[in-house]
GROMACS .gro file of C-alpha atoms in nm:
model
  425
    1UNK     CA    1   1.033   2.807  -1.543
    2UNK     CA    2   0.661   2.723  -1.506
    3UNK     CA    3   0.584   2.415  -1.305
    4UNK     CA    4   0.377   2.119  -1.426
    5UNK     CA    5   0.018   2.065  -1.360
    6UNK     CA    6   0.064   1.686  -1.168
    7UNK     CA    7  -0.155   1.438  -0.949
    8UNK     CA    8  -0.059   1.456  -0.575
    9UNK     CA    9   0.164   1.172  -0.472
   10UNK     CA   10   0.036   0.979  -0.202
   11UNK     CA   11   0.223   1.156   0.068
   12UNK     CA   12   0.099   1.491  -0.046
   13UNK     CA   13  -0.260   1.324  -0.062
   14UNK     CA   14  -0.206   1.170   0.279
   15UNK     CA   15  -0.125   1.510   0.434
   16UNK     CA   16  -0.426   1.689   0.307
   17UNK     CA   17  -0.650   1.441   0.413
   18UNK     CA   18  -0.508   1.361   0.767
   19UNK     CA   19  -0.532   1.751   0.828
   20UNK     CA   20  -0.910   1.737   0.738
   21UNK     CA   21  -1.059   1.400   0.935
   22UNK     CA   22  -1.165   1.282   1.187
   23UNK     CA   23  -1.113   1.623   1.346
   24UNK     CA   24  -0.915   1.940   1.172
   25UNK     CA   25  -0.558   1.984   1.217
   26UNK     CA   26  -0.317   2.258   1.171
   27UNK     CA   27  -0.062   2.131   0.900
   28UNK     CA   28   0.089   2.433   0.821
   29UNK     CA   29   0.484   2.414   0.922
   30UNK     CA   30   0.677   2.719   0.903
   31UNK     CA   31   1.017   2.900   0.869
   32UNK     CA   32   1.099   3.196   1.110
   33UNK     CA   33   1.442   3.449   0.962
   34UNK     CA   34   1.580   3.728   1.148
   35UNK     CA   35   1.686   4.044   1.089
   36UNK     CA   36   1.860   4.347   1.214
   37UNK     CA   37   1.788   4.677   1.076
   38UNK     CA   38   1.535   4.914   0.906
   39UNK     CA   39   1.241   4.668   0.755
   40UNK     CA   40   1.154   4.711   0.350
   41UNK     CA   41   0.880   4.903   0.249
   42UNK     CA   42   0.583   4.676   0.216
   43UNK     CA   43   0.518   4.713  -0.139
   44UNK     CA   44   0.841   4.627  -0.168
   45UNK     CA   45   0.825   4.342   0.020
   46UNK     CA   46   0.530   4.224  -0.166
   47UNK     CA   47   0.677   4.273  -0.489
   48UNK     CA   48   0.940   4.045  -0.365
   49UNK     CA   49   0.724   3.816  -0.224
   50UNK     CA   50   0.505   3.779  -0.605
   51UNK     CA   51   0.872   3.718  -0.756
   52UNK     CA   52   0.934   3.373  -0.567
   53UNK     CA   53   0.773   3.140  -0.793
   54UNK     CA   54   1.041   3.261  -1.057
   55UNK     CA   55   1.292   3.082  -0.799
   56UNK     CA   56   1.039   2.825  -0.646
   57UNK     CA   57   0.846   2.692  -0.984
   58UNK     CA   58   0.608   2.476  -0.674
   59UNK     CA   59   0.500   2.793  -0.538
   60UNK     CA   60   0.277   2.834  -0.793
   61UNK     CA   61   0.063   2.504  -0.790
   62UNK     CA   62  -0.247   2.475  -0.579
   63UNK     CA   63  -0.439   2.164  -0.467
   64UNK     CA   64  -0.750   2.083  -0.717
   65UNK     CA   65  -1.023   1.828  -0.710
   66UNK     CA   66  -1.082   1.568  -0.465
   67UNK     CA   67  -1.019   1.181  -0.354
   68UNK     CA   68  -0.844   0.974  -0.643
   69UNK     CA   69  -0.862   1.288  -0.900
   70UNK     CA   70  -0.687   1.546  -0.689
   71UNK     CA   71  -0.405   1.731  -0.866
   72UNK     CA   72  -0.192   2.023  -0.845
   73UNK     CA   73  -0.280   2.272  -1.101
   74UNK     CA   74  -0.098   2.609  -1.199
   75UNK     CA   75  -0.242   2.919  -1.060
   76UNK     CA   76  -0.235   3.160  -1.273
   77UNK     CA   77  -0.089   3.498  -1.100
   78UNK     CA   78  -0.006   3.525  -0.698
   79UNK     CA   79  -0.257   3.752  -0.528
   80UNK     CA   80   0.025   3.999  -0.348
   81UNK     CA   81  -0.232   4.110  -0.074
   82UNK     CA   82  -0.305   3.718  -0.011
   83UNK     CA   83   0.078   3.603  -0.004
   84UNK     CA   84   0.259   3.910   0.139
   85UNK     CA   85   0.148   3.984   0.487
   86UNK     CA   86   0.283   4.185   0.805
   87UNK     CA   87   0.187   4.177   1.140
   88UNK     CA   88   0.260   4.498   1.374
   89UNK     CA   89   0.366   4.298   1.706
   90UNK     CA   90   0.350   4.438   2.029
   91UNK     CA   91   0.703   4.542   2.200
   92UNK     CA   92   0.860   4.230   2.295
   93UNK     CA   93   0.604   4.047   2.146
   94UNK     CA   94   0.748   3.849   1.860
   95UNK     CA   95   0.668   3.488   2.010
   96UNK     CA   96   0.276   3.618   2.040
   97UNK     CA   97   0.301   3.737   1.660
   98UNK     CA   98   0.432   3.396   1.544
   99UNK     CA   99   0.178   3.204   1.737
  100UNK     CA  100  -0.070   3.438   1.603
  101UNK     CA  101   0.016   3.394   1.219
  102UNK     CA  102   0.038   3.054   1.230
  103UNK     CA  103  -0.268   2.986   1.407
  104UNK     CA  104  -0.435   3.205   1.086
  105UNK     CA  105  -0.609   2.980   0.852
  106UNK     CA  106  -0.425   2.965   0.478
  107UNK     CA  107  -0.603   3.152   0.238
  108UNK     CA  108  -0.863   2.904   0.050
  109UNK     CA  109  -0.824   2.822  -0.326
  110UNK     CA  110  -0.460   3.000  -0.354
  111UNK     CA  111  -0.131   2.816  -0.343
  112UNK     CA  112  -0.111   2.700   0.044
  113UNK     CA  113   0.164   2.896   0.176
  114UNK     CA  114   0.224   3.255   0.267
  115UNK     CA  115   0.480   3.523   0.367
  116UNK     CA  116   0.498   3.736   0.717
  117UNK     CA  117   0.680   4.058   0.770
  118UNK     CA  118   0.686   4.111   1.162
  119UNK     CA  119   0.793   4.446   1.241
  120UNK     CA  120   0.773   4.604   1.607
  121UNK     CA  121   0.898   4.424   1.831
  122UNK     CA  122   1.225   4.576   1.895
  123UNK     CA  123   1.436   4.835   1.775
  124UNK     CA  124   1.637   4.782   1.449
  125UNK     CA  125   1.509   4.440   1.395
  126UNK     CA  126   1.225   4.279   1.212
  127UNK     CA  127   1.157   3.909   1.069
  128UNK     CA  128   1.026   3.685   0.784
  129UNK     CA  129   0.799   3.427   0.856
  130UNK     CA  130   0.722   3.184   0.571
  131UNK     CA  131   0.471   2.900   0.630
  132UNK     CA  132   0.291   2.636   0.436
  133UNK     CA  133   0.065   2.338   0.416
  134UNK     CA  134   0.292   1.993   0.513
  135UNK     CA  135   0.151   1.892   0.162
  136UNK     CA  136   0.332   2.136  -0.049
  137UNK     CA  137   0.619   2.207   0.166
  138UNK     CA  138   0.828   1.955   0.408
  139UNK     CA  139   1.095   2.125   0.612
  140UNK     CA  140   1.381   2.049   0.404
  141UNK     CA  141   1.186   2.236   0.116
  142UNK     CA  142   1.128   2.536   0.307
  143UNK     CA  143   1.532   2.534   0.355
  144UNK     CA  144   1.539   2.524  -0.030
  145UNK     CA  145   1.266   2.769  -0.068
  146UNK     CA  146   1.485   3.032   0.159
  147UNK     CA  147   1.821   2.974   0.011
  148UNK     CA  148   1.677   3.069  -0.309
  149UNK     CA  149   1.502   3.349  -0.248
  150UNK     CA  150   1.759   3.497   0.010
  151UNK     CA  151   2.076   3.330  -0.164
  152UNK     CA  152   1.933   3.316  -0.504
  153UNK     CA  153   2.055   2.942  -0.505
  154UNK     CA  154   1.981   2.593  -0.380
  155UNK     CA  155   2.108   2.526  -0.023
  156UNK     CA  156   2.342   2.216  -0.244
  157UNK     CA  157   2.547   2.217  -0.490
  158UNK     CA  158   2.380   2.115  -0.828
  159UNK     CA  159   2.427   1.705  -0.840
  160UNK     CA  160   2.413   1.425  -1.075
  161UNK     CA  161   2.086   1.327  -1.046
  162UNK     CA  162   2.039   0.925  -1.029
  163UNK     CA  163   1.810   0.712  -1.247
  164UNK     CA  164   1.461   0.690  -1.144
  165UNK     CA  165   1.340   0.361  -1.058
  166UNK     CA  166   1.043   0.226  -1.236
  167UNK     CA  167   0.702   0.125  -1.032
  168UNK     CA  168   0.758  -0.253  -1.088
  169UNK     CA  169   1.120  -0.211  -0.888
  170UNK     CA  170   0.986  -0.013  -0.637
  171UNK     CA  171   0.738  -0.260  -0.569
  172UNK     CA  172   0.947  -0.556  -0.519
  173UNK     CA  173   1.166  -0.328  -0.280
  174UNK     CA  174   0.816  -0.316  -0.097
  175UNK     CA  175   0.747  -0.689  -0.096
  176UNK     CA  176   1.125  -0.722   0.052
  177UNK     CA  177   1.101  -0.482   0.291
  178UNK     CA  178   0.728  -0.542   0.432
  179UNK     CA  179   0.705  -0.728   0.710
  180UNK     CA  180   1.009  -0.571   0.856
  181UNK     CA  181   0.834  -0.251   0.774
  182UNK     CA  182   0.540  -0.360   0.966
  183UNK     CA  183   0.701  -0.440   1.267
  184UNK     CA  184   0.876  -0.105   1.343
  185UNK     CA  185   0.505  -0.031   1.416
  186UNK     CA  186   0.608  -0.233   1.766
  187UNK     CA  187   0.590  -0.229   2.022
  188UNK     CA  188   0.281  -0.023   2.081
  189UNK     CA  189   0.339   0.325   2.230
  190UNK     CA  190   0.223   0.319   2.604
  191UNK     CA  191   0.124   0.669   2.633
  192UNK     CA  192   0.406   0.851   2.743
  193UNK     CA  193   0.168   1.193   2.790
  194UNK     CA  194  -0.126   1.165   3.016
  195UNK     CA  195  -0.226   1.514   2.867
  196UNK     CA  196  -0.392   1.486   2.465
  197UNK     CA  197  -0.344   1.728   2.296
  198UNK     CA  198  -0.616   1.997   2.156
  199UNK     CA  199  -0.490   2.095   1.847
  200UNK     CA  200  -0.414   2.426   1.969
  201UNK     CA  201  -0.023   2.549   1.947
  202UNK     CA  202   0.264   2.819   2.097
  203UNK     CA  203   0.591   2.815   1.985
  204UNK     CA  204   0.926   2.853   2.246
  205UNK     CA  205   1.276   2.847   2.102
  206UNK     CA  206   1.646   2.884   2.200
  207UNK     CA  207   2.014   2.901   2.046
  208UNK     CA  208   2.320   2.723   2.126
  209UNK     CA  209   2.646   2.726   1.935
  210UNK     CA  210   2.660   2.491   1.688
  211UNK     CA  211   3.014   2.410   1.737
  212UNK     CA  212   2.892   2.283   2.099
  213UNK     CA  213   2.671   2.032   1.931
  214UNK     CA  214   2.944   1.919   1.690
  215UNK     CA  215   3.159   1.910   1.937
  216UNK     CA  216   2.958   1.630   2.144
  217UNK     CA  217   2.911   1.418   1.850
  218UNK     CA  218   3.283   1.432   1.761
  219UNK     CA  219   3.434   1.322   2.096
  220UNK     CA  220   3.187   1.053   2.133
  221UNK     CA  221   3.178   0.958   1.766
  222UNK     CA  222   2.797   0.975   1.688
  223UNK     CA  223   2.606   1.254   1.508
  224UNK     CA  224   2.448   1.600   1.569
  225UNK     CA  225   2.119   1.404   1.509
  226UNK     CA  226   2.229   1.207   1.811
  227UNK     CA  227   2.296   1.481   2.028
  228UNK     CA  228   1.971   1.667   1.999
  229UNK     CA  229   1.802   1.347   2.056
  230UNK     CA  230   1.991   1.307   2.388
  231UNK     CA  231   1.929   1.670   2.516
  232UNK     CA  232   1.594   1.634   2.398
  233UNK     CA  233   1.572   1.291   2.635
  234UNK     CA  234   1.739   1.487   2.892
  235UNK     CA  235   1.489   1.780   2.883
  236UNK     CA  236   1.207   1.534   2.908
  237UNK     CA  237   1.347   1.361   3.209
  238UNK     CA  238   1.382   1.709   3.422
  239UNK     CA  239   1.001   1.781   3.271
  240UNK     CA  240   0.709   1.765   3.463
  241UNK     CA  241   0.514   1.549   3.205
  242UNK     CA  242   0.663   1.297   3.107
  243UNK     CA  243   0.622   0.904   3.163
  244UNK     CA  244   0.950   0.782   3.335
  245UNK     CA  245   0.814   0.910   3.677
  246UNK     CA  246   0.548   0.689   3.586
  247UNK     CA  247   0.796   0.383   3.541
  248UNK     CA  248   1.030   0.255   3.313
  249UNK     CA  249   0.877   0.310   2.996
  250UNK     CA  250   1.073   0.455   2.614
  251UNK     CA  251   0.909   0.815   2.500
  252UNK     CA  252   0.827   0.666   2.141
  253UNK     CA  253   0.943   0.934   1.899
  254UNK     CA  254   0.908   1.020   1.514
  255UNK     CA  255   1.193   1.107   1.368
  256UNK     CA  256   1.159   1.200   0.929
  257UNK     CA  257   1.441   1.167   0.696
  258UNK     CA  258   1.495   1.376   0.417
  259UNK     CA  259   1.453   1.183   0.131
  260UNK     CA  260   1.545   1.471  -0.130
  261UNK     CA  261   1.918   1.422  -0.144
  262UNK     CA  262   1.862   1.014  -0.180
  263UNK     CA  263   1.647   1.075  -0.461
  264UNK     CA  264   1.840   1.358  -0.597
  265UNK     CA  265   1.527   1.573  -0.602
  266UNK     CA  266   1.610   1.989  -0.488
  267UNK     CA  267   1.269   2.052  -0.618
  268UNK     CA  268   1.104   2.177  -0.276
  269UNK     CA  269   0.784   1.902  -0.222
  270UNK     CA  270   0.699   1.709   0.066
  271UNK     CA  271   0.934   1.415   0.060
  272UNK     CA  272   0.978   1.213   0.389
  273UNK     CA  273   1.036   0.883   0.553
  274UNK     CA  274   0.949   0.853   0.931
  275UNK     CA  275   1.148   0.657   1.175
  276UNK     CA  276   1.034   0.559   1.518
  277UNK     CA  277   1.318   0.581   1.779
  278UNK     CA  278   1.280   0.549   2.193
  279UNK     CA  279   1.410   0.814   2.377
  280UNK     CA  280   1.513   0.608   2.684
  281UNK     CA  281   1.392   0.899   2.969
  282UNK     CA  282   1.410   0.664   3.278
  283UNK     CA  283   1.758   0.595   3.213
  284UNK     CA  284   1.972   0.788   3.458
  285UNK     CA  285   2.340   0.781   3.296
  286UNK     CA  286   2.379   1.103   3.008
  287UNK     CA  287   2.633   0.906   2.895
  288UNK     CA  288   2.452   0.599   2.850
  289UNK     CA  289   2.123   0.766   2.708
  290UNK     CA  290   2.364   0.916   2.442
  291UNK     CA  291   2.505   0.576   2.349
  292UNK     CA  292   2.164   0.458   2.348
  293UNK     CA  293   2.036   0.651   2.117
  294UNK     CA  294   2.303   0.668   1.888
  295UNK     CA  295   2.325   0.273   1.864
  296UNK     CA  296   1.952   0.338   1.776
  297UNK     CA  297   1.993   0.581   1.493
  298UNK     CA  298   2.229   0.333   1.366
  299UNK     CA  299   1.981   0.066   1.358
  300UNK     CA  300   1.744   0.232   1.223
  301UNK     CA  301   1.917   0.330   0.932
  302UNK     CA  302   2.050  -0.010   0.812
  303UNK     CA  303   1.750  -0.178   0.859
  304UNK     CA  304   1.607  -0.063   0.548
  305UNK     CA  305   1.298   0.143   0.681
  306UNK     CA  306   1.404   0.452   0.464
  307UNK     CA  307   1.463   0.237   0.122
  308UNK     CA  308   1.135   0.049   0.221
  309UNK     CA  309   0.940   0.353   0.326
  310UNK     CA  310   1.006   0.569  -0.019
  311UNK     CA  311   1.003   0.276  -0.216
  312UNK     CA  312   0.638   0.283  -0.022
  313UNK     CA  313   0.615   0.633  -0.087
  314UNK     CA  314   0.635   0.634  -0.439
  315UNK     CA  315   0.467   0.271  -0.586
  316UNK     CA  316   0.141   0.224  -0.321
  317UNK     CA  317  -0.172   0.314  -0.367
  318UNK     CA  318  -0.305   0.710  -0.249
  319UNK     CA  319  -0.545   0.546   0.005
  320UNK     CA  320  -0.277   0.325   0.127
  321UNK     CA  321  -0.018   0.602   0.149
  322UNK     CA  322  -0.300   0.791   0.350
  323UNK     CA  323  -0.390   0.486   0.589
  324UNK     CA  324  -0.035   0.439   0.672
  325UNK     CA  325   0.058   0.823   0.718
  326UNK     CA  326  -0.250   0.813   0.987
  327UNK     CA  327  -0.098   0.509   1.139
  328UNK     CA  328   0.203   0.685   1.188
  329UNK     CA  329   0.119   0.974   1.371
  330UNK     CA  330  -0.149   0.764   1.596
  331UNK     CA  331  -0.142   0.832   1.957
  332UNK     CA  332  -0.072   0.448   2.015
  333UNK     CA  333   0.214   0.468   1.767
  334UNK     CA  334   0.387   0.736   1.881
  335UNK     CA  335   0.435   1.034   2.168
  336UNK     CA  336   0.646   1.262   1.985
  337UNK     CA  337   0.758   1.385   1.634
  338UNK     CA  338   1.093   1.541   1.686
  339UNK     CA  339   1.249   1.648   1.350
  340UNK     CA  340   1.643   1.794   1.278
  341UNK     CA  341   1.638   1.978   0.969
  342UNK     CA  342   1.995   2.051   0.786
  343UNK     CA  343   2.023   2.424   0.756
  344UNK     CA  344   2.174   2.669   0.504
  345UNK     CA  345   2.526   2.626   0.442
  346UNK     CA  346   2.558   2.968   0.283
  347UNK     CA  347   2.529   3.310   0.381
  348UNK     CA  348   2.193   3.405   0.331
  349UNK     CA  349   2.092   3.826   0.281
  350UNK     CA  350   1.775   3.993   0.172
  351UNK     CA  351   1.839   4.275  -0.017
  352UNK     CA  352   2.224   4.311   0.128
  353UNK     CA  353   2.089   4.250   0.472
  354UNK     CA  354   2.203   3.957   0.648
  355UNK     CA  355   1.980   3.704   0.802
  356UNK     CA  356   2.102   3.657   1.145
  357UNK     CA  357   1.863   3.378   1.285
  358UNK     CA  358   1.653   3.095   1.172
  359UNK     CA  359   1.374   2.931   1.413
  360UNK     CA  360   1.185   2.627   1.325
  361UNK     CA  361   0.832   2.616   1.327
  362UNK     CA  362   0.687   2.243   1.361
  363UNK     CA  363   0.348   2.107   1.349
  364UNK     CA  364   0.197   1.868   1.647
  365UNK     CA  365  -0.014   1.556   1.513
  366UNK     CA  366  -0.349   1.534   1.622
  367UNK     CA  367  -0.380   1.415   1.982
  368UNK     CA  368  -0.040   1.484   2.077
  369UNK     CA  369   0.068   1.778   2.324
  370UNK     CA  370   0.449   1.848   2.212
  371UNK     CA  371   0.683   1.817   1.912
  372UNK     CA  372   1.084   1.945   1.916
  373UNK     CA  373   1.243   2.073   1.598
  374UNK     CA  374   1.625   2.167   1.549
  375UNK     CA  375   1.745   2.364   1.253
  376UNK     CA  376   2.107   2.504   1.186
  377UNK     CA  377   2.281   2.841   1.005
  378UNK     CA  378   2.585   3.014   1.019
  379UNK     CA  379   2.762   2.921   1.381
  380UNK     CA  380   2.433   2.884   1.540
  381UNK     CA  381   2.179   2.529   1.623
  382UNK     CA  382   1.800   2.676   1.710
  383UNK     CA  383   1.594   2.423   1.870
  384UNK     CA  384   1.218   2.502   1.883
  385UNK     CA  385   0.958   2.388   2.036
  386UNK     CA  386   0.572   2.364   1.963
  387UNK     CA  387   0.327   2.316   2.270
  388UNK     CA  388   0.012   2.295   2.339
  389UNK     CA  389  -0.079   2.557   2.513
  390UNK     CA  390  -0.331   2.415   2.762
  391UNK     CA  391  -0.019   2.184   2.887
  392UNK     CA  392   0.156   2.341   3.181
  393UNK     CA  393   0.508   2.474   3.200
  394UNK     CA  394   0.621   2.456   2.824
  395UNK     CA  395   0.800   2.796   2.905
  396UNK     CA  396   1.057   2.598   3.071
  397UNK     CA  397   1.120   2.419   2.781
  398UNK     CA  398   1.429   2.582   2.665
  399UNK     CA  399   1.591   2.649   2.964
  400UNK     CA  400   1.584   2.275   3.028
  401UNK     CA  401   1.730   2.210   2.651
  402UNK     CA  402   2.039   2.499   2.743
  403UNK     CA  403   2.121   2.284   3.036
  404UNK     CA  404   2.121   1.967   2.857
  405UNK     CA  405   2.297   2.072   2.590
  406UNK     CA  406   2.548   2.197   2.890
  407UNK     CA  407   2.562   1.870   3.056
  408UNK     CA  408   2.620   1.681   2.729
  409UNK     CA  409   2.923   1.917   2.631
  410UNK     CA  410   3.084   1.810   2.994
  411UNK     CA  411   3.041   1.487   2.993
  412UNK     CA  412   3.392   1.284   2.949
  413UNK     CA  413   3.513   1.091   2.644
  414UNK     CA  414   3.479   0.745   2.652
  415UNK     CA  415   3.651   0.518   2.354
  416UNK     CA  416   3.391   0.394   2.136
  417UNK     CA  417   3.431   0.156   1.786
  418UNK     CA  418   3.096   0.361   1.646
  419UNK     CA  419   3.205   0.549   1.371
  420UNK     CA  420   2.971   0.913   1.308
  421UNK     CA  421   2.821   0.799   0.923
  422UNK     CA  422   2.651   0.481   1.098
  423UNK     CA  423   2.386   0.709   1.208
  424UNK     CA  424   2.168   0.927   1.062
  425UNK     CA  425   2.254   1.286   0.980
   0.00000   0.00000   0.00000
């Protein structure tokens, strides 16, 4: 199927030029996959590689033009040196070779993603990175992207799609909506990091059972989404960082909903609605912080903010899209973006070889220091983390998120009338 030459929506727009001014930032977001085994032959691999857009019609489009005339045109044939890579890593170097690729600069004038083989860091096993500009790719598309290309299928089963709204309805959602909209944008963050960021990036990650995870949210009736939030809380209370030492102040953090499966979109695009939720770090209680956060979720979700924001999304103006996507991410808006991604439900194999891992690879907004990402497969929940790597003692990172996750899992049931779909997945 060949994809359309379109316009860029305004979130696609707003991504491109947020990475660009005031100051370059790294937008590219990325998928790590594991592997056990003997790693293909690079041609091969590239061959593979060339065949996605059959799968992934998006793959082939590539930003064109500028401002108000920008579009996504069709390019005409993937380059297979350009968009199949590998990196020899060092023994026990895999975590240097990620930071390394994605620190690489796309290739300019090609479609803005591209495709790692890392090989060499252990015996009998290898990986597949695949990363892309935040514009073409959010990280529920590159979910999509890998289940069909390693399961030769979408990560859902096919849906009824619902009627499209027109402009004019969208609008008056907006009108509804607004100045509720506008005052999730309060109270102003207080600057929960005395550390700004540089720009710069490593990447740490860890694995816990998912079954754990599920397990917390069932006995104390919230979500998964919940419970990463609370470790995540948890972690930044034992860190050395962190604001509540400071007094009793909330660790504003950005939280994006997937806004594919409302629209009943599985075309992989950049397709979000950002939250704002307080991690409450000077609260002592695990407990408590967990019911926090979940009543929070809750709110959050029936207030309207995702209906509003994609309503937004969709019917505004590019430049207002843009404003408000730079709003978002601002220093004084928010200290965090912390993002839970619903993995793969399905087996996923390249070439008969199982996948055996999946690590997410975030992005950190300009001026900010630290962002947490969770994504699931098979019986396993990978949290990762991207860090600045001028800020002291991110190693520690994931050993703090292992014993939160621990603490969580012990804590005792207490009866609550909160039933798990009031929050968000």
């Amino acid at each position: 199927m060949t994809p359309q030459a379109r316009p860029l929506t305004g979130l696609e727009a707003g991504f491109f030029a947020y990475g660009s001014r005031p100051t370059p930032v790294n937008l590219q977001i990325g998928g790590l996959t594991l592997f056990t085994g003997t790693p293909p032959p690079l041609d091969e691999g590239r061959r593979f590689v060339t065949s996605w857009t059959d799968a992934v019609p998006a793959l082939a489009l590539v930003p064109h033009g500028g401002g108000r005339r920008s579009r996504w045109v069709v390019h005409p044939a993937l380059d297979p040196d350009l968009h199949g890579r590998v990196w020899e890593a060092e023994p026990g170097g895999l975590r240097a070779a990620v930071d390394a690729v994605m620190a690489q600069e796309l290739p300019p004038g090609a479609p803005p993603w591209q495709c790692w083989l890392i090989q060499g860091y252990a015996e009998g096993e290898w990986a597949v990175l695949v990363k892309a500009h935040h514009a073409l790719l959010d990280g529920a598309s590159l979910i999509q992207v890998a289940c069909r290309v390693l399961g030769r299928a979408s990560a859902e089963e096919p849906r009824r799609r619902p009627r499209r709204r027109g402009r004019g309805t969208d609008l008056v959602r907006v009108a509804r909506g607004l100045l509720r909209y506008a005052l999730r944008f309060l109270p102003v963050a207080t600057g929960a990091f005395a550390f700004e960021g540089s720009g710069a990036r490593r990447f740490e990650w860890t694995a816990v059972p998912l079954a754990t995870l599920r397990g917390v949210a069932d006995r104390h009736g919230c979500t998964v989404n919940d419970v990463f939030l609370a470790a995540l809380t948890t972690v930044l209370r034992e860190w050395p960082h962190t604001p509540w030492r400071r007094g009793p102040r909330p660790v504003w953090t950005l939280v994006p909903a997937d806004l594919h499966e409302r629209d009943g979109d599985d075309e992989p695009s950049a397709k979000v609605v950002n939250l704002r939720v307080a991690l409450p770090c000077d609260e002592p209680d695990p407990r408590r912080r967990l019911r926090a956060l979940a009543r929070a979720t809750a709110i959050s979700k029936r207030s309207g903010h995702v209906a509003t924001g994609a309503a937004g999304s969709r019917a505004l103006p590019v430049w207002l899209v843009s404003a408000l996507l730079r709003l978002t991410f601002s220093r004084w808006h928010i200290d965090l973006l912390a993002s839970n991604v619903r993995g793969s439900r399905r087996a996923l194999a390249y070439e008969g070889t199982p996948m055996t891992g999946m690590v997410p690879l975030g992005f950190i907004p300009r001026g900010h220091p630290l962002g947490a990402f969770l994504v699931s497969y098979a019986d396993q929940t990978c949290v990762g983390f991207a860090v600045d790597p001028a800020l002291p003692g991110g190693d520690a990172l994931c050993r703090l998120w292992e014993q939160a996750v621990d603490e969580l899992d012990r804590l005792e049931v207490v009866e609550t009338s909160r039933e798990p779909e009031d929050a968000l997945d």
